[in-house]
Coordinates of C-alpha atoms in Angstrom, one line a residue:
Chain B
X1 CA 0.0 0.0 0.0
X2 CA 1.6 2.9 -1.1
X3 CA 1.0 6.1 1.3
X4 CA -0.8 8.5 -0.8
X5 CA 0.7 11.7 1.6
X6 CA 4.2 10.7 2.6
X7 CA 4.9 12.1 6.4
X8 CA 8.2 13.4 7.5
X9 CA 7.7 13.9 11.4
X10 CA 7.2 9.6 11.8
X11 CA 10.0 6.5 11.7
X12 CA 7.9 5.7 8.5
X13 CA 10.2 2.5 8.0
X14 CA 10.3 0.8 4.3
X15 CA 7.6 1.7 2.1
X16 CA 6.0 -1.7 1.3
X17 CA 6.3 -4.6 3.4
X18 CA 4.6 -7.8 3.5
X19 CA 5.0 -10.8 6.2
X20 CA 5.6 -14.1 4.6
X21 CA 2.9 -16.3 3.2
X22 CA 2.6 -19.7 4.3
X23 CA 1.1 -22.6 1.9
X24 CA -1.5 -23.9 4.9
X25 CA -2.5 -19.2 4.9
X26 CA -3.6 -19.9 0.9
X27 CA -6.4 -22.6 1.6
X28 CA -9.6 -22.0 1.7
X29 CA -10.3 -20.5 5.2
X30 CA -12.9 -22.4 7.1
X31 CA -14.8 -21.3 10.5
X32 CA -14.2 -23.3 12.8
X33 CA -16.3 -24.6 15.4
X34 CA -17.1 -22.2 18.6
X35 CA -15.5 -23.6 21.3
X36 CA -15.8 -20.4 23.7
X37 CA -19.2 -19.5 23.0
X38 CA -23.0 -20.4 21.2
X39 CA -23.3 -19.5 17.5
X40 CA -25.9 -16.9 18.6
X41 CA -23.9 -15.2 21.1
X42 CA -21.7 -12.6 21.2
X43 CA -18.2 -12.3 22.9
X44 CA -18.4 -11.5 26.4
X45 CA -18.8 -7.1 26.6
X46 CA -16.9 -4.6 29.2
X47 CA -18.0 -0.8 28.5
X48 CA -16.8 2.1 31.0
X49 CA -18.1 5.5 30.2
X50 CA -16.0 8.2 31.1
X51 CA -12.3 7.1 31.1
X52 CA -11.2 10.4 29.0
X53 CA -11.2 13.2 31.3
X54 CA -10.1 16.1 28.9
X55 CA -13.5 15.1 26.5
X56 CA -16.9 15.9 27.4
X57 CA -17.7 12.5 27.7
X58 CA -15.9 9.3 27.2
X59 CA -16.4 5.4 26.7
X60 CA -14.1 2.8 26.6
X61 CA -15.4 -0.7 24.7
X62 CA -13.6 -4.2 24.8
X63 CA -15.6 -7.4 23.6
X64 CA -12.4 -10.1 23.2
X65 CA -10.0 -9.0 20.8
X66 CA -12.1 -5.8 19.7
X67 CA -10.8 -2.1 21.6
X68 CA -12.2 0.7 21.2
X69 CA -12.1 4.5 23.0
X70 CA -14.2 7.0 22.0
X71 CA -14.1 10.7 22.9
X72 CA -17.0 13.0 23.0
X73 CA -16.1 17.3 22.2
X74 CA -18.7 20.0 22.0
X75 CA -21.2 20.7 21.3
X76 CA -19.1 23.7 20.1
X77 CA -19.8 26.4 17.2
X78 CA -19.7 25.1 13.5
X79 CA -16.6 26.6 12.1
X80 CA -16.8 28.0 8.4
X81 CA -20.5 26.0 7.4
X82 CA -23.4 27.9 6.1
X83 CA -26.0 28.5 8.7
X84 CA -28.0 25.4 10.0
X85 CA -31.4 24.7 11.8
X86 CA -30.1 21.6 13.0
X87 CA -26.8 20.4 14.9
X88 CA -24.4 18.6 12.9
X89 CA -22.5 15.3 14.1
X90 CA -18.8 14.5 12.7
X91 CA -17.5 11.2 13.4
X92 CA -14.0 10.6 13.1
X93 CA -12.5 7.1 13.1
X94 CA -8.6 6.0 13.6
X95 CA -6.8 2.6 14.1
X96 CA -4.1 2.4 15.8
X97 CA -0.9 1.8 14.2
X98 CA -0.9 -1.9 15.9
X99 CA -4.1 -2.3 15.7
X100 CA -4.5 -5.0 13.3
X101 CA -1.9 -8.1 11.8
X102 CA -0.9 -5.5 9.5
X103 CA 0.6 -2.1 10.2
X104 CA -1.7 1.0 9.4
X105 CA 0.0 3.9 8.4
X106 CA -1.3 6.8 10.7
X107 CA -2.7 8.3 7.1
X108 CA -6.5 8.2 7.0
X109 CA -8.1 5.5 4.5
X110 CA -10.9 4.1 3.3
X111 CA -11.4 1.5 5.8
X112 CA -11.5 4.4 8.4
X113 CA -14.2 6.4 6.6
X114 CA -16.7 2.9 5.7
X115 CA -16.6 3.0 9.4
X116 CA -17.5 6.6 10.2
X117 CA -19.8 6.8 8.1
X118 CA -21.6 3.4 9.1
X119 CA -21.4 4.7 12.7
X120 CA -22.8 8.1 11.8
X121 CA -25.4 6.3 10.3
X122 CA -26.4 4.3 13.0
X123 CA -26.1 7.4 16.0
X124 CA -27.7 10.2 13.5
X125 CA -31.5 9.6 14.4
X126 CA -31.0 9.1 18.1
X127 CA -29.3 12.4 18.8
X128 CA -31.3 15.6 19.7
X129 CA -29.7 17.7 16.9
X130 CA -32.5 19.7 16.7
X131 CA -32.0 21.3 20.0
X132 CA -28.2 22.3 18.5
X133 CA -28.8 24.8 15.8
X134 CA -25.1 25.9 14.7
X135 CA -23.5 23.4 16.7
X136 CA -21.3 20.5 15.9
X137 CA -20.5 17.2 17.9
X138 CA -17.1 15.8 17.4
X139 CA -17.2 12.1 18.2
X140 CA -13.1 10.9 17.8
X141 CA -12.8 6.7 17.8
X142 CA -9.7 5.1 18.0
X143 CA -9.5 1.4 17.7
X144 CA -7.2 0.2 19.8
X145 CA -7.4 -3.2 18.7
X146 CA -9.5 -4.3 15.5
X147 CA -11.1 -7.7 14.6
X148 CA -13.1 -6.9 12.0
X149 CA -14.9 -4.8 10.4
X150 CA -18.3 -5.9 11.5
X151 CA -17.0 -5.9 14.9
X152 CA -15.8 -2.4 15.0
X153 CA -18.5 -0.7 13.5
X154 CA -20.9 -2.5 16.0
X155 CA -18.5 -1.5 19.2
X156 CA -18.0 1.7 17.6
X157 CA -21.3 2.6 18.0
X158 CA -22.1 1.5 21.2
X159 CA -18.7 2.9 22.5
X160 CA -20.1 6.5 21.0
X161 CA -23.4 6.4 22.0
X162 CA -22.8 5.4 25.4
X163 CA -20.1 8.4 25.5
X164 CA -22.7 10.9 23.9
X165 CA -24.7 10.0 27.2
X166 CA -22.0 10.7 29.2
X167 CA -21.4 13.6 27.5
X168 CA -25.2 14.6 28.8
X169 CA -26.1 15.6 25.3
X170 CA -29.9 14.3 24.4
X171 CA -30.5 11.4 22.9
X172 CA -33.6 10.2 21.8
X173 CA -32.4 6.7 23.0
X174 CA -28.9 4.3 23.6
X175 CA -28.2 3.1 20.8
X176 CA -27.0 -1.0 20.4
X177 CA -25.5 -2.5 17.5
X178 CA -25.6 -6.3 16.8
X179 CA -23.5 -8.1 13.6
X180 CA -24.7 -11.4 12.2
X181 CA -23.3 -13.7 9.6
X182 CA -24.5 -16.6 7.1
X183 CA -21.6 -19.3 6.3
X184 CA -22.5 -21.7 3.6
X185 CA -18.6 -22.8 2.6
X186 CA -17.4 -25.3 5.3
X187 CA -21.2 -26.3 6.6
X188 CA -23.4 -26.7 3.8
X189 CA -25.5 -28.5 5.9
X190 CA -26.0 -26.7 8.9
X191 CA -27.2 -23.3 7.6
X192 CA -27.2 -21.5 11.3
X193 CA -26.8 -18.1 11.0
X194 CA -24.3 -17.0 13.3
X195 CA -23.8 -14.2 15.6
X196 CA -20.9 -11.3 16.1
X197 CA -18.1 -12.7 14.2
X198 CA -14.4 -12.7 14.5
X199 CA -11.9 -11.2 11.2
X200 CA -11.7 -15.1 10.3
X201 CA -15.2 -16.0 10.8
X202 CA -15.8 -12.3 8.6
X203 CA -13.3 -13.5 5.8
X204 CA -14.7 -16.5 5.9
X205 CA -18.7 -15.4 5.9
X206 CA -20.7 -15.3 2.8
X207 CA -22.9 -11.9 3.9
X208 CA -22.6 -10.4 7.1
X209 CA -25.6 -7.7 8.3
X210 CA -25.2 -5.3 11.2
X211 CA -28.3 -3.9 12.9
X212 CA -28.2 -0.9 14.9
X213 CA -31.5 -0.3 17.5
X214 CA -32.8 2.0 19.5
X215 CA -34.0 -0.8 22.0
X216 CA -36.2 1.8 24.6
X217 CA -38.4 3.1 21.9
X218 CA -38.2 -0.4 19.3
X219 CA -36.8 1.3 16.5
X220 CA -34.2 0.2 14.1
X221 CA -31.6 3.4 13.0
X222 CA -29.5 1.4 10.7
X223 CA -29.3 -2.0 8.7
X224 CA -25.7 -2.4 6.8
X225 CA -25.7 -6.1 4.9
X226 CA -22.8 -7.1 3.0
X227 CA -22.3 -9.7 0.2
X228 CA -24.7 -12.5 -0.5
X229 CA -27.5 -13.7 1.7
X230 CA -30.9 -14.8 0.8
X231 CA -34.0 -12.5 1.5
X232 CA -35.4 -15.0 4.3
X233 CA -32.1 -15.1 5.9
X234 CA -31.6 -11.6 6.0
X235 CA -35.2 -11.2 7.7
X236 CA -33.6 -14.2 10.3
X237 CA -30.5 -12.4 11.0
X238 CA -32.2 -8.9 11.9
X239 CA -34.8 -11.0 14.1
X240 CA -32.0 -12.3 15.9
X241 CA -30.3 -9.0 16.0
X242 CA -32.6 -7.3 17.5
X243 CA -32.6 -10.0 20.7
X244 CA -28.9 -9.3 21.1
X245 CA -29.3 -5.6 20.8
X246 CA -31.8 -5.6 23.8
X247 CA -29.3 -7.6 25.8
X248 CA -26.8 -5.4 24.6
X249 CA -28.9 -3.0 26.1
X250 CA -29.2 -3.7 29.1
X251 CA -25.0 -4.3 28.8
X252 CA -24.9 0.0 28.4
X253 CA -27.7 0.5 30.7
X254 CA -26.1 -0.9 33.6
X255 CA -22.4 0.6 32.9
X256 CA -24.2 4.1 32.7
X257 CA -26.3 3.5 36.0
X258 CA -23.2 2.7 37.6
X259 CA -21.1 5.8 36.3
X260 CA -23.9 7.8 37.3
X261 CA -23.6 6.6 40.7
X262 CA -19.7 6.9 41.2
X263 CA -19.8 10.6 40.3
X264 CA -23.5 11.8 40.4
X265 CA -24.7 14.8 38.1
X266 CA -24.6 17.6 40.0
Chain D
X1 CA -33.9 2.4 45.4
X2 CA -31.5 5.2 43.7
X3 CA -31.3 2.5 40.6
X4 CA -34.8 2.9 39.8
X5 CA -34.6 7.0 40.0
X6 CA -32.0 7.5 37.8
X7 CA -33.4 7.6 34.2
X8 CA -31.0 6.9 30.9
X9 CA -32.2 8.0 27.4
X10 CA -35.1 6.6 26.0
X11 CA -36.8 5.3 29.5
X12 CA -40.2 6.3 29.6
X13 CA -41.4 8.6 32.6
X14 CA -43.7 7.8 34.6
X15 CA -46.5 10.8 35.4
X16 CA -48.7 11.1 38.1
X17 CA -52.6 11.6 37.7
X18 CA -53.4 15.5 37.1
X19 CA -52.6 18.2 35.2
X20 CA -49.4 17.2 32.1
X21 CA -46.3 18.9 33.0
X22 CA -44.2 21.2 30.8
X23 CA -41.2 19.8 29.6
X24 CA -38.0 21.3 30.2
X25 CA -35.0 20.5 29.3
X26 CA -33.9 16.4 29.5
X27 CA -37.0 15.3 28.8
X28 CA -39.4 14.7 25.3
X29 CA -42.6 13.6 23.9
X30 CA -43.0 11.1 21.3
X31 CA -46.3 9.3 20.7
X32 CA -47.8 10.4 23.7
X33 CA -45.1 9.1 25.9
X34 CA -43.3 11.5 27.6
X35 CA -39.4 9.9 27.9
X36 CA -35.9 11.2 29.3
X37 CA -33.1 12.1 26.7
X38 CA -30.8 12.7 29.5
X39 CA -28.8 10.5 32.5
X40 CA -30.3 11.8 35.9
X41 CA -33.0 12.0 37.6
X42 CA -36.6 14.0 37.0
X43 CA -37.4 16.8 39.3
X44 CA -40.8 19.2 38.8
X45 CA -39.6 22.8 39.4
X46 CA -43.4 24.8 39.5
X47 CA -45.1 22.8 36.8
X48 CA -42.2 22.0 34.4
X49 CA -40.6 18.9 34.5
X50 CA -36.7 18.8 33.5
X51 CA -33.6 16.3 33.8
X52 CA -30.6 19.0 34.5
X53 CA -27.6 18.7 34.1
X54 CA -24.7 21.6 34.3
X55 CA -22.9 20.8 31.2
X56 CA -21.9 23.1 28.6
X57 CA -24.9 24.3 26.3
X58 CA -24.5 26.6 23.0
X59 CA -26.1 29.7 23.6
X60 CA -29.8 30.0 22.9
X61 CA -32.0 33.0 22.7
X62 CA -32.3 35.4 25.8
X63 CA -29.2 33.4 27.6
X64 CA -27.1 35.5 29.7
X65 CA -23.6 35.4 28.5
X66 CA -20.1 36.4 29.5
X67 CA -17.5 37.3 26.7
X68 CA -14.3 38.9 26.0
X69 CA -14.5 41.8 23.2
X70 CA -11.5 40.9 20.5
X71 CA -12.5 43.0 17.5
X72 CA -14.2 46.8 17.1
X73 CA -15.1 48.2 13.8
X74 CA -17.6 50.9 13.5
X75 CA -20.6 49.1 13.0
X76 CA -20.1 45.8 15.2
X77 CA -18.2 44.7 18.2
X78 CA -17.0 41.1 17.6
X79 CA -17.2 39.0 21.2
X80 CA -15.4 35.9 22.2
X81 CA -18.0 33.9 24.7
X82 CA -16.8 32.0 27.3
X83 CA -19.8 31.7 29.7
X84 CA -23.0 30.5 28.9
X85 CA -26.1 30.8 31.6
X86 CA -23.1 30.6 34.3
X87 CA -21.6 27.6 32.9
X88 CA -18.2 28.2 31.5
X89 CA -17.6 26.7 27.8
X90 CA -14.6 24.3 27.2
X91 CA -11.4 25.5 26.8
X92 CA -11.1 26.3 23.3
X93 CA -14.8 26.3 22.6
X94 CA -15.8 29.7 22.9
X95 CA -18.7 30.6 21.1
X96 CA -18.3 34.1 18.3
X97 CA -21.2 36.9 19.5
X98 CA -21.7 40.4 17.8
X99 CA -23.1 43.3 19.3
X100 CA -24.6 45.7 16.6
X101 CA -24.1 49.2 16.9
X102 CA -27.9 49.2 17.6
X103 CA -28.2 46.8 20.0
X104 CA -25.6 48.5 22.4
X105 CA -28.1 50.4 24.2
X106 CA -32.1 50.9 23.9
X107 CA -32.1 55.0 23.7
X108 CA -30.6 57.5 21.4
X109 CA -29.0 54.2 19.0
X110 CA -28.3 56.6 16.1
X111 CA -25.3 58.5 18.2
X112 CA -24.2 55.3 19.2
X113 CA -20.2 55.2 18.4
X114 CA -18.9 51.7 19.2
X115 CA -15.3 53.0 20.5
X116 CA -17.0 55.1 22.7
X117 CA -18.9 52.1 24.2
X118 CA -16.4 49.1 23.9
X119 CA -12.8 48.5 23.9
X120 CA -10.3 45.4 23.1
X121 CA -10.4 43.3 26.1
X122 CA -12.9 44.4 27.9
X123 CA -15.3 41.4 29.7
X124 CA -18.9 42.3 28.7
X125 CA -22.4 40.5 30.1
X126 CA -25.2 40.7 27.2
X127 CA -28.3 38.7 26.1
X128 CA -28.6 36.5 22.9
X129 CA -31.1 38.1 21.1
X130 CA -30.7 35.6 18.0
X131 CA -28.5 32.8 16.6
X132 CA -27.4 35.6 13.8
X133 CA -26.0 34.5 10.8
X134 CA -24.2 31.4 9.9
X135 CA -20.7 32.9 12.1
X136 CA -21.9 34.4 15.1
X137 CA -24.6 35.2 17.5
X138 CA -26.0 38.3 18.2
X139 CA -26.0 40.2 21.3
X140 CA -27.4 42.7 22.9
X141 CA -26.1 45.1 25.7
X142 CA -29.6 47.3 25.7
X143 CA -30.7 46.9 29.4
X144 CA -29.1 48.2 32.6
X145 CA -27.7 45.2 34.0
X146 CA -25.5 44.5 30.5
X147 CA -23.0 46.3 29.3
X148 CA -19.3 46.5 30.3
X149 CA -18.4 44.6 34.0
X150 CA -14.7 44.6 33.6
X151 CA -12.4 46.7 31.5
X152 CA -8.4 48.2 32.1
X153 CA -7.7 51.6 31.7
X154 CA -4.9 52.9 29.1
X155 CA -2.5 53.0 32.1
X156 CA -3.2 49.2 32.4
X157 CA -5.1 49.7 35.8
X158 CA -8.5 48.7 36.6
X159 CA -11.6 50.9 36.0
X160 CA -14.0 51.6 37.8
X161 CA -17.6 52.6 36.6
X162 CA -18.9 56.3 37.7
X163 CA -22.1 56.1 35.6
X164 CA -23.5 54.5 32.9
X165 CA -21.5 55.4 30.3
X166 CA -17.9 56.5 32.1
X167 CA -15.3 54.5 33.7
X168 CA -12.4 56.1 36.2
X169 CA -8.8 54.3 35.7
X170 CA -8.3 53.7 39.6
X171 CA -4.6 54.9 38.8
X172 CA -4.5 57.9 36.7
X173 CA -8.4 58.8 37.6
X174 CA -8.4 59.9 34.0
X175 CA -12.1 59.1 32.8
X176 CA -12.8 56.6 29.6
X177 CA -16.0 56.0 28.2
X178 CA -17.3 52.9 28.2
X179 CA -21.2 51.2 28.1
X180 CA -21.2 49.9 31.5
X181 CA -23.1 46.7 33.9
X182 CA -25.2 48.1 36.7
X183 CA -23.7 46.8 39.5
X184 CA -25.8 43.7 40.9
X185 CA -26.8 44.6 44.4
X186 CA -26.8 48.1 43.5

């Protein structure tokens, strides 16, 4: 990957470089059976608002190998934007140089912005912007640690929604986020429909679907599916979805409860 | 039992029989269920029922703020707010205001000369009157209480107001003009 923007102030070491390939990396990848957990579950969740003490609110998100902060500024006055009715959110995403089996470059790519964006998506019609004319709300995410997209984006948005409550700015609702996949390459047979996969079990997957809910008023903000998956199964996976967003739920409920209690709103 | 009073976003609230409450701010309708938007807990102030919190807000109409002034031309003031309904904004944060030539006082606006009511530095109190254009708000000093609360003399001393529209330097005593706050408790 050749760094479009080449930057002087970093040990930017050699400009390509690729660890070896292995002839058992180049087979088919296959999931392999859960041995920690049910298909339809997802990897045990720790989420503690308010770990950043500079930002205006704060959450920290780790479910396994998946890490993610996320920093809350403003709401502060749009800078050069035409005049607006309505508040504006800006969601910025960032790995972390070690983040991944590969080294990121600290340069901003695509991968970063699919993510924003699907978080942006998934906060936009839970936040009160209406009550922000002028105002913007920077929402910063680093990932710390990434294992998939699917993964990221889901963590990413419960990391920011749970921050945007710390950050007491009004929210229509948390927001949850739940991924799903189908895998039809190593089990033909057993066509379950799994829940909140890995990066191997996301190579691997043949579609995967994230669903982001507003769980206290039942309403869905955002449905992301990726590659191939039949209508029916894409009804299935949302279904299921949904029941791991509640729990998830209750996950950011009780983490917020707590905070509350530790350092109570004046 | 402290569990069950502290709301998070999107829990419904529960009223009691009687007479709907206003809702302040924390709090919102939707289909006829009235629901928090904020982490605390209700309280009914009079008949309005809010979830505060003292976090920083963007200024709104009629909120009482605190700025610096860090630009004079002769039609506008340009104002650098820090403090918004009492509640400081983040470092870095600060909010652009404007006080029009005709919002610095409510009588005799077409004498108004802004150098003779303003100066660089100086900390002013005034009321939003509107969000203003797509850069700043706009403010208004036109009421007794706004205007002027702290200013330094050209002798780098701190005034002191004499009347409404005069300031002493408490060094020199040499007089400066300025649109001055009634002192509260005056």
């Amino acid at each position: 990957m050749a760094a479009p923007a080449f930057d002087r102030r970093r040990v930017n070491g050699p400009e390509e470089s690729f660890p070896p390939v292995f002839e058992e990396d180049r087979e088919v990848k296959k999931i392999s059976k859960r041995t920690d957990r049910e298909n339809g579950d997802f990897r045990p969740v720790f989420l503690q608002p308010g770990l950043i003490t500079q930002a205006n609110g704060s959450a920290y998100i780790e479910t396994s190998k998946t890490k993610i902060s996320c920093a809350i500024y403003g709401p502060h006055q749009s800078k050069n934007a035409a005049y607006s009715e309505n508040g504006r959110l800006n969601v910025e995403v960032k790995y972390a140089p070690y983040s991944c089996h590969r080294r990121k470059a600290p340069i901003r790519d695509a991968e970063d912005r699919t993510i924003g964006v699907a978080i942006h998506q998934a906060l936009l019609s839970s936040v009160r912007l209406e009550l922000l004319p002028k105002s913007t709300i920077d929402i910063f995410i680093i990932i710390i640690e990434s294992d998939g997209l699917e993964a990221s984006i889901a963590a990413g948005s419960i990391a920011a929604s749970t921050a945007l409550a710390d950050a007491g700015i009004e929210l229509f609702g948390l927001v949850t986020s739940c991924s799903a996949f189908n895998e039809a390459q190593a089990l033909m047979d057993d066509n379950d429909l799994w829940i909140d996969p890995t990066l191997e079990e996301a190579q691997a997957a043949k579609g995967t679907l994230i669903l982001s809910t507003m769980p206290a008023l039942e309403t869905v903000t955002s449905v992301w599916q990726n590659g191939r998956m039949q209508p029916a199964d894409v009804l299935k996976c949302m279904e299921l979805c949904q029941q791991r967003c509640v729990q998830m739920h209750a996950i950011v409920a009780r983490s917020l409860v707590d905070n509350n209690q530790v350092e109570p709103s004046e | 039992m402290s569990d069950a009073d502290c709301l998070l976003p999107g829990q419904p609230i529960v009223l009691p029989t009687g007479p709907a409450p206003r809702l302040g701010r924390g709090v919102y309708e939707k289909n006829g269920q009235v629901r928090a938007s904020l982490v605390g807990r209700p309280h009914h102030d009079g008949s309005t029922l809010a979830i505060s919190r003292t976090r920083p807000h963007p200024p709104a109409p009629n909120s009482i703020v605190l700025g610096s002034v860090t630009r004079l031309s002769p039609v506008q003031a340009l104002l650098s707010i820090s403090v918004v309904d009492g509640v400081p904004t983040p470092p870095g944060e600060e909010f652009t205001g404007v006080i029009r030539v005709q919002d610095v006082r409510a009588t005799e606006k077409d004498k108004i000369k802004i150098a003779d009511c303003f100066r660089g530095g100086d900390v002013v109190r005034g009321q939003v009157i509107s969000l203003g254009d797509a850069r700043s708000y706009f403010i208004t000093t036109a009421r007794n209480d706004l205007g002027v609360i702290f200013a330094t003399s050209e002798a780098g001393a701190t005034l002191e107001p004499v009347s409404w529209e005069r300031m002493r330097c408490s060094k020199t005593g040499s007089i400066e003009k300025r649109k001055c706050a009634k002192p509260e408790g005056l």
